[in-house]
């Protein structure tokens, strides 16, 4: 199994509070991703990173920011949580891209966030 | 707008039956992947297909990539309760250099004993 851990695994918070989710990997993989998974929507990319301090937006980045100061850590921050951000958040990592730009994603176990 | 459309959304069958799950798009992909996800866990990669018309077999699972690389199918023969889970297809678009994948909404498969 790829060494990837997410914390916290569960969190309940109130609207307007800041929240930070952490993704930690021990695989020294270059690429890291944050997805959210919601019923009826599947997995949607929030932000991704292609190296230390190199990040970019995904499909649903509004209301989220990320930081990657070390290879092994990728942080997802909700500056002011809203109820629409209630979701299960998955971190994924990927190493060297193979032919046809194909990288296998290794996923963490997910962080379930509830915003009341 | 979903780039990849999966069908059916839900599938409930008896043990021993065969089934096919479809993943369709109007876009061309450089590769397609299939993942399986169990409750409370992250998705796990089953297979990657990269060549138009390619067929890959993984025990009772057969994966096919369409000739035009716009669609894929997953066929399970003699389904077992252990096959129960959420099946997700994911595509890498041509020209993307960062390994980004676009996911379908998934097919929830339940196999009853």
PDB file of C-alpha atoms in Angstrom:
ATOM      1  CA  UNK A   1       0.000   0.000   0.000  1.00  0.00           C
ATOM      2  CA  UNK A   2       1.162   3.538  -0.804  1.00  0.00           C
ATOM      3  CA  UNK A   3       2.122   5.448   2.316  1.00  0.00           C
ATOM      4  CA  UNK A   4      -0.472   8.167   2.367  1.00  0.00           C
ATOM      5  CA  UNK A   5      -2.356   9.387   5.410  1.00  0.00           C
ATOM      6  CA  UNK A   6      -5.009  12.027   5.836  1.00  0.00           C
ATOM      7  CA  UNK A   7      -5.891  13.925   8.990  1.00  0.00           C
ATOM      8  CA  UNK A   8      -8.277  14.443  10.506  1.00  0.00           C
ATOM      9  CA  UNK A   9     -10.415  11.534   9.295  1.00  0.00           C
ATOM     10  CA  UNK A  10     -13.584  13.124  10.635  1.00  0.00           C
ATOM     11  CA  UNK A  11     -14.396  16.705  11.513  1.00  0.00           C
ATOM     12  CA  UNK A  12     -17.522  18.625  12.397  1.00  0.00           C
ATOM     13  CA  UNK A  13     -17.304  22.391  12.329  1.00  0.00           C
ATOM     14  CA  UNK A  14     -19.500  25.455  12.132  1.00  0.00           C
ATOM     15  CA  UNK A  15     -20.106  27.766   9.225  1.00  0.00           C
ATOM     16  CA  UNK A  16     -17.514  30.518   9.005  1.00  0.00           C
ATOM     17  CA  UNK A  17     -14.704  28.710  10.806  1.00  0.00           C
ATOM     18  CA  UNK A  18     -11.385  27.889   9.128  1.00  0.00           C
ATOM     19  CA  UNK A  19     -10.515  24.263   8.500  1.00  0.00           C
ATOM     20  CA  UNK A  20      -7.259  22.650   7.394  1.00  0.00           C
ATOM     21  CA  UNK A  21      -6.960  19.092   6.130  1.00  0.00           C
ATOM     22  CA  UNK A  22      -3.569  17.480   5.922  1.00  0.00           C
ATOM     23  CA  UNK A  23      -2.243  14.896   3.493  1.00  0.00           C
ATOM     24  CA  UNK A  24       1.069  13.235   4.314  1.00  0.00           C
ATOM     25  CA  UNK A  25       2.936  10.826   2.017  1.00  0.00           C
ATOM     26  CA  UNK A  26       6.044   8.745   2.548  1.00  0.00           C
ATOM     27  CA  UNK A  27       6.465   7.754  -1.130  1.00  0.00           C
ATOM     28  CA  UNK A  28       8.353  10.858  -2.308  1.00  0.00           C
ATOM     29  CA  UNK A  29       5.846  11.175  -5.168  1.00  0.00           C
ATOM     30  CA  UNK A  30       5.905  14.387  -7.137  1.00  0.00           C
ATOM     31  CA  UNK A  31       2.190  14.877  -7.792  1.00  0.00           C
ATOM     32  CA  UNK A  32      -0.430  15.394  -5.119  1.00  0.00           C
ATOM     33  CA  UNK A  33      -4.138  16.077  -5.519  1.00  0.00           C
ATOM     34  CA  UNK A  34      -7.141  17.022  -3.448  1.00  0.00           C
ATOM     35  CA  UNK A  35     -10.541  15.724  -4.573  1.00  0.00           C
ATOM     36  CA  UNK A  36     -13.975  15.993  -3.048  1.00  0.00           C
ATOM     37  CA  UNK A  37     -16.573  13.274  -3.440  1.00  0.00           C
ATOM     38  CA  UNK A  38     -20.280  14.015  -3.280  1.00  0.00           C
ATOM     39  CA  UNK A  39     -23.319  11.890  -4.147  1.00  0.00           C
ATOM     40  CA  UNK A  40     -24.338  12.492  -7.728  1.00  0.00           C
ATOM     41  CA  UNK A  41     -21.109  14.268  -8.585  1.00  0.00           C
ATOM     42  CA  UNK A  42     -18.404  11.681  -8.211  1.00  0.00           C
ATOM     43  CA  UNK A  43     -14.832  12.795  -7.608  1.00  0.00           C
ATOM     44  CA  UNK A  44     -14.012  16.389  -8.501  1.00  0.00           C
ATOM     45  CA  UNK A  45     -10.550  17.909  -8.457  1.00  0.00           C
ATOM     46  CA  UNK A  46     -10.083  20.875  -6.114  1.00  0.00           C
ATOM     47  CA  UNK A  47      -6.370  21.657  -6.362  1.00  0.00           C
ATOM     48  CA  UNK A  48      -3.241  19.799  -7.310  1.00  0.00           C
ATOM     49  CA  UNK A  49       0.509  20.134  -6.889  1.00  0.00           C
ATOM     50  CA  UNK A  50       3.317  19.193  -9.236  1.00  0.00           C
ATOM     51  CA  UNK A  51       6.146  20.005  -6.851  1.00  0.00           C
ATOM     52  CA  UNK A  52       7.089  21.908  -3.719  1.00  0.00           C
ATOM     53  CA  UNK A  53       5.389  25.315  -3.857  1.00  0.00           C
ATOM     54  CA  UNK A  54       3.955  24.475  -7.293  1.00  0.00           C
ATOM     55  CA  UNK A  55       0.181  24.263  -7.186  1.00  0.00           C
ATOM     56  CA  UNK A  56      -2.736  24.929  -9.493  1.00  0.00           C
ATOM     57  CA  UNK A  57      -6.512  25.000  -9.467  1.00  0.00           C
ATOM     58  CA  UNK A  58      -8.805  22.178 -10.388  1.00  0.00           C
ATOM     59  CA  UNK A  59     -12.474  22.145 -11.366  1.00  0.00           C
ATOM     60  CA  UNK A  60     -13.949  23.256  -8.029  1.00  0.00           C
ATOM     61  CA  UNK A  61     -11.314  25.447  -6.386  1.00  0.00           C
ATOM     62  CA  UNK A  62     -13.494  28.357  -5.185  1.00  0.00           C
ATOM     63  CA  UNK A  63     -13.378  28.634  -1.376  1.00  0.00           C
ATOM     64  CA  UNK A  64     -10.281  26.467  -1.075  1.00  0.00           C
ATOM     65  CA  UNK A  65      -6.557  27.124  -0.901  1.00  0.00           C
ATOM     66  CA  UNK A  66      -3.598  24.764  -0.737  1.00  0.00           C
ATOM     67  CA  UNK A  67       0.024  24.802   0.267  1.00  0.00           C
ATOM     68  CA  UNK A  68       2.931  22.467  -0.266  1.00  0.00           C
ATOM     69  CA  UNK A  69       6.068  23.520   1.588  1.00  0.00           C
ATOM     70  CA  UNK A  70       7.533  20.011   1.669  1.00  0.00           C
ATOM     71  CA  UNK A  71       7.351  17.101  -0.749  1.00  0.00           C
ATOM     72  CA  UNK A  72       5.539  14.962   1.770  1.00  0.00           C
ATOM     73  CA  UNK A  73       2.797  17.359   2.897  1.00  0.00           C
ATOM     74  CA  UNK A  74      -0.103  18.886   0.991  1.00  0.00           C
ATOM     75  CA  UNK A  75      -2.517  21.026   2.997  1.00  0.00           C
ATOM     76  CA  UNK A  76      -6.056  21.950   1.991  1.00  0.00           C
ATOM     77  CA  UNK A  77      -7.552  24.992   3.732  1.00  0.00           C
ATOM     78  CA  UNK A  78     -11.123  26.205   3.840  1.00  0.00           C
ATOM     79  CA  UNK A  79     -10.711  29.806   4.959  1.00  0.00           C
ATOM     80  CA  UNK A  80     -14.338  30.157   5.998  1.00  0.00           C
ATOM     81  CA  UNK A  81     -16.253  26.903   5.800  1.00  0.00           C
ATOM     82  CA  UNK A  82     -19.747  26.816   4.316  1.00  0.00           C
ATOM     83  CA  UNK A  83     -22.394  24.090   4.382  1.00  0.00           C
ATOM     84  CA  UNK A  84     -21.816  23.449   0.674  1.00  0.00           C
ATOM     85  CA  UNK A  85     -18.328  22.275   1.586  1.00  0.00           C
ATOM     86  CA  UNK A  86     -19.708  19.359   3.575  1.00  0.00           C
ATOM     87  CA  UNK A  87     -18.161  16.433   1.751  1.00  0.00           C
ATOM     88  CA  UNK A  88     -15.653  13.619   1.828  1.00  0.00           C
ATOM     89  CA  UNK A  89     -12.215  14.859   0.839  1.00  0.00           C
ATOM     90  CA  UNK A  90      -9.643  12.561  -0.709  1.00  0.00           C
ATOM     91  CA  UNK A  91      -5.968  13.176  -1.151  1.00  0.00           C
ATOM     92  CA  UNK A  92      -4.197  11.307  -3.928  1.00  0.00           C
ATOM     93  CA  UNK A  93      -0.583  10.971  -4.978  1.00  0.00           C
ATOM     94  CA  UNK A  94       1.065   9.982  -8.224  1.00  0.00           C
ATOM     95  CA  UNK A  95       4.623   9.303  -9.149  1.00  0.00           C
ATOM     96  CA  UNK A  96       6.319   9.262 -12.488  1.00  0.00           C
ATOM     97  CA  UNK A  97       3.920   9.629 -15.389  1.00  0.00           C
ATOM     98  CA  UNK A  98       4.046   6.735 -17.807  1.00  0.00           C
ATOM     99  CA  UNK A  99       3.253   6.706 -21.493  1.00  0.00           C
ATOM    100  CA  UNK A 100       0.111   8.471 -22.678  1.00  0.00           C
ATOM    101  CA  UNK A 101       0.361  10.726 -19.632  1.00  0.00           C
ATOM    102  CA  UNK A 102      -0.946   7.959 -17.443  1.00  0.00           C
ATOM    103  CA  UNK A 103      -0.297   8.094 -13.766  1.00  0.00           C
ATOM    104  CA  UNK A 104      -1.763   5.724 -11.233  1.00  0.00           C
ATOM    105  CA  UNK A 105      -3.406   7.566  -8.391  1.00  0.00           C
ATOM    106  CA  UNK A 106      -3.008   6.247  -4.874  1.00  0.00           C
ATOM    107  CA  UNK A 107      -5.723   7.550  -2.615  1.00  0.00           C
ATOM    108  CA  UNK A 108      -5.851   8.201   1.083  1.00  0.00           C
ATOM    109  CA  UNK A 109      -8.748   6.921   3.153  1.00  0.00           C
ATOM    110  CA  UNK A 110     -10.611  10.197   3.040  1.00  0.00           C
ATOM    111  CA  UNK A 111     -11.568  12.957   5.465  1.00  0.00           C
ATOM    112  CA  UNK A 112     -15.262  13.390   6.183  1.00  0.00           C
ATOM    113  CA  UNK A 113     -16.078  17.044   6.853  1.00  0.00           C
ATOM    114  CA  UNK A 114     -19.433  18.260   8.112  1.00  0.00           C
ATOM    115  CA  UNK A 115     -20.119  21.990   8.192  1.00  0.00           C
ATOM    116  CA  UNK A 116     -23.126  22.902  10.337  1.00  0.00           C
TER     117      UNK A 116
ATOM    118  CA  UNK B   1     -21.157  19.157 -17.351  1.00  0.00           C
ATOM    119  CA  UNK B   2     -19.644  15.729 -16.700  1.00  0.00           C
ATOM    120  CA  UNK B   3     -16.836  14.858 -19.082  1.00  0.00           C
ATOM    121  CA  UNK B   4     -17.312  11.134 -18.533  1.00  0.00           C
ATOM    122  CA  UNK B   5     -20.772   9.601 -18.271  1.00  0.00           C
ATOM    123  CA  UNK B   6     -21.129   6.254 -16.577  1.00  0.00           C
ATOM    124  CA  UNK B   7     -24.095   3.933 -16.855  1.00  0.00           C
ATOM    125  CA  UNK B   8     -25.900   2.492 -15.161  1.00  0.00           C
ATOM    126  CA  UNK B   9     -25.664   4.549 -11.987  1.00  0.00           C
ATOM    127  CA  UNK B  10     -26.872   1.626  -9.854  1.00  0.00           C
ATOM    128  CA  UNK B  11     -26.782  -2.087 -10.543  1.00  0.00           C
ATOM    129  CA  UNK B  12     -28.161  -4.790  -8.253  1.00  0.00           C
ATOM    130  CA  UNK B  13     -27.734  -8.395  -9.358  1.00  0.00           C
ATOM    131  CA  UNK B  14     -27.598 -11.963  -8.052  1.00  0.00           C
ATOM    132  CA  UNK B  15     -24.391 -13.900  -7.609  1.00  0.00           C
ATOM    133  CA  UNK B  16     -23.381 -15.672 -10.814  1.00  0.00           C
ATOM    134  CA  UNK B  17     -24.860 -13.133 -13.216  1.00  0.00           C
ATOM    135  CA  UNK B  18     -22.861 -11.233 -15.793  1.00  0.00           C
ATOM    136  CA  UNK B  19     -22.859  -7.449 -16.101  1.00  0.00           C
ATOM    137  CA  UNK B  20     -21.412  -4.609 -18.115  1.00  0.00           C
ATOM    138  CA  UNK B  21     -20.703  -1.049 -16.996  1.00  0.00           C
ATOM    139  CA  UNK B  22     -20.183   1.714 -19.546  1.00  0.00           C
ATOM    140  CA  UNK B  23     -18.099   4.868 -19.553  1.00  0.00           C
ATOM    141  CA  UNK B  24     -18.771   7.292 -22.404  1.00  0.00           C
ATOM    142  CA  UNK B  25     -17.563  10.692 -23.536  1.00  0.00           C
ATOM    143  CA  UNK B  26     -17.572  12.961 -26.545  1.00  0.00           C
ATOM    144  CA  UNK B  27     -13.918  13.737 -25.835  1.00  0.00           C
ATOM    145  CA  UNK B  28     -10.836  11.764 -26.757  1.00  0.00           C
ATOM    146  CA  UNK B  29      -8.653  10.506 -23.946  1.00  0.00           C
ATOM    147  CA  UNK B  30      -5.037   9.473 -23.997  1.00  0.00           C
ATOM    148  CA  UNK B  31      -5.865   6.787 -21.458  1.00  0.00           C
ATOM    149  CA  UNK B  32      -8.693   5.531 -19.311  1.00  0.00           C
ATOM    150  CA  UNK B  33      -8.508   3.980 -15.895  1.00  0.00           C
ATOM    151  CA  UNK B  34     -10.977   1.993 -13.848  1.00  0.00           C
ATOM    152  CA  UNK B  35     -11.023   2.231 -10.064  1.00  0.00           C
ATOM    153  CA  UNK B  36     -13.009   0.346  -7.447  1.00  0.00           C
ATOM    154  CA  UNK B  37     -14.007   1.921  -4.164  1.00  0.00           C
ATOM    155  CA  UNK B  38     -15.365   0.260  -1.046  1.00  0.00           C
ATOM    156  CA  UNK B  39     -17.270   2.111   1.704  1.00  0.00           C
ATOM    157  CA  UNK B  40     -15.045   4.238   3.916  1.00  0.00           C
ATOM    158  CA  UNK B  41     -11.999   3.806   1.692  1.00  0.00           C
ATOM    159  CA  UNK B  42     -10.334   5.562  -1.194  1.00  0.00           C
ATOM    160  CA  UNK B  43     -10.545   4.257  -4.765  1.00  0.00           C
ATOM    161  CA  UNK B  44      -8.071   1.594  -5.848  1.00  0.00           C
ATOM    162  CA  UNK B  45      -6.833   1.247  -9.419  1.00  0.00           C
ATOM    163  CA  UNK B  46      -7.972  -1.855 -11.306  1.00  0.00           C
ATOM    164  CA  UNK B  47      -6.599  -1.253 -14.788  1.00  0.00           C
ATOM    165  CA  UNK B  48      -5.294   1.318 -17.259  1.00  0.00           C
ATOM    166  CA  UNK B  49      -6.018   1.153 -20.996  1.00  0.00           C
ATOM    167  CA  UNK B  50      -4.109   3.346 -23.411  1.00  0.00           C
ATOM    168  CA  UNK B  51      -4.554   1.990 -26.947  1.00  0.00           C
ATOM    169  CA  UNK B  52      -7.768   2.293 -28.964  1.00  0.00           C
ATOM    170  CA  UNK B  53      -9.468  -1.110 -29.130  1.00  0.00           C
ATOM    171  CA  UNK B  54      -7.357  -2.480 -26.303  1.00  0.00           C
ATOM    172  CA  UNK B  55      -8.820  -5.283 -24.210  1.00  0.00           C
ATOM    173  CA  UNK B  56      -7.440  -6.230 -20.814  1.00  0.00           C
ATOM    174  CA  UNK B  57      -8.525  -9.068 -18.592  1.00  0.00           C
ATOM    175  CA  UNK B  58      -8.178  -9.270 -14.835  1.00  0.00           C
ATOM    176  CA  UNK B  59      -9.543 -12.647 -13.739  1.00  0.00           C
ATOM    177  CA  UNK B  60     -13.331 -12.310 -14.232  1.00  0.00           C
ATOM    178  CA  UNK B  61     -13.120  -8.639 -15.218  1.00  0.00           C
ATOM    179  CA  UNK B  62     -12.701  -7.591 -18.856  1.00  0.00           C
ATOM    180  CA  UNK B  63     -11.935  -3.994 -19.767  1.00  0.00           C
ATOM    181  CA  UNK B  64     -12.181  -2.522 -23.244  1.00  0.00           C
ATOM    182  CA  UNK B  65     -11.111   0.840 -24.613  1.00  0.00           C
ATOM    183  CA  UNK B  66     -13.102   2.067 -27.603  1.00  0.00           C
ATOM    184  CA  UNK B  67     -11.429   2.316 -30.988  1.00  0.00           C
ATOM    185  CA  UNK B  68     -11.803   6.107 -30.969  1.00  0.00           C
ATOM    186  CA  UNK B  69     -10.619   6.323 -27.343  1.00  0.00           C
ATOM    187  CA  UNK B  70     -13.812   8.064 -26.272  1.00  0.00           C
ATOM    188  CA  UNK B  71     -15.393   5.246 -24.315  1.00  0.00           C
ATOM    189  CA  UNK B  72     -14.692   2.172 -22.251  1.00  0.00           C
ATOM    190  CA  UNK B  73     -16.548  -0.764 -20.777  1.00  0.00           C
ATOM    191  CA  UNK B  74     -16.084  -3.080 -17.836  1.00  0.00           C
ATOM    192  CA  UNK B  75     -17.580  -6.552 -18.065  1.00  0.00           C
ATOM    193  CA  UNK B  76     -17.770  -8.860 -15.042  1.00  0.00           C
ATOM    194  CA  UNK B  77     -18.435 -12.549 -15.568  1.00  0.00           C
ATOM    195  CA  UNK B  78     -20.129 -14.613 -12.869  1.00  0.00           C
ATOM    196  CA  UNK B  79     -20.297 -11.782 -10.365  1.00  0.00           C
ATOM    197  CA  UNK B  80     -19.581 -12.528  -6.711  1.00  0.00           C
ATOM    198  CA  UNK B  81     -20.577 -10.666  -3.532  1.00  0.00           C
ATOM    199  CA  UNK B  82     -16.951  -9.576  -3.205  1.00  0.00           C
ATOM    200  CA  UNK B  83     -17.351  -7.561  -6.415  1.00  0.00           C
ATOM    201  CA  UNK B  84     -19.723  -5.208  -4.620  1.00  0.00           C
ATOM    202  CA  UNK B  85     -18.465  -1.637  -4.685  1.00  0.00           C
ATOM    203  CA  UNK B  86     -18.400   1.657  -6.530  1.00  0.00           C
ATOM    204  CA  UNK B  87     -16.743   1.422  -9.940  1.00  0.00           C
ATOM    205  CA  UNK B  88     -15.257   4.627 -11.291  1.00  0.00           C
ATOM    206  CA  UNK B  89     -13.815   5.360 -14.680  1.00  0.00           C
ATOM    207  CA  UNK B  90     -11.268   8.155 -15.056  1.00  0.00           C
ATOM    208  CA  UNK B  91      -9.691   9.670 -18.131  1.00  0.00           C
ATOM    209  CA  UNK B  92      -6.488  11.550 -18.851  1.00  0.00           C
ATOM    210  CA  UNK B  93      -6.928  14.103 -21.593  1.00  0.00           C
ATOM    211  CA  UNK B  94      -4.558  14.484 -24.498  1.00  0.00           C
ATOM    212  CA  UNK B  95      -2.164  17.336 -23.992  1.00  0.00           C
ATOM    213  CA  UNK B  96      -2.343  17.294 -20.214  1.00  0.00           C
ATOM    214  CA  UNK B  97       1.111  17.021 -18.775  1.00  0.00           C
ATOM    215  CA  UNK B  98       0.306  16.784 -15.122  1.00  0.00           C
ATOM    216  CA  UNK B  99      -1.465  13.469 -14.820  1.00  0.00           C
ATOM    217  CA  UNK B 100      -4.832  15.056 -14.145  1.00  0.00           C
ATOM    218  CA  UNK B 101      -7.725  12.651 -14.265  1.00  0.00           C
ATOM    219  CA  UNK B 102     -11.405  13.374 -14.863  1.00  0.00           C
ATOM    220  CA  UNK B 103     -13.740  10.986 -13.098  1.00  0.00           C
ATOM    221  CA  UNK B 104     -17.177   9.700 -13.975  1.00  0.00           C
ATOM    222  CA  UNK B 105     -19.888   9.690 -11.309  1.00  0.00           C
ATOM    223  CA  UNK B 106     -19.491   5.977 -10.782  1.00  0.00           C
ATOM    224  CA  UNK B 107     -21.593   2.818 -10.901  1.00  0.00           C
ATOM    225  CA  UNK B 108     -22.671   1.361  -7.571  1.00  0.00           C
ATOM    226  CA  UNK B 109     -22.704  -2.419  -7.936  1.00  0.00           C
ATOM    227  CA  UNK B 110     -24.353  -4.701  -5.404  1.00  0.00           C
ATOM    228  CA  UNK B 111     -24.066  -8.455  -5.806  1.00  0.00           C
ATOM    229  CA  UNK B 112     -26.422 -10.497  -3.643  1.00  0.00           C
ATOM    230  CA  UNK B 113     -25.554 -14.032  -2.499  1.00  0.00           C
TER     231      UNK B 113
END
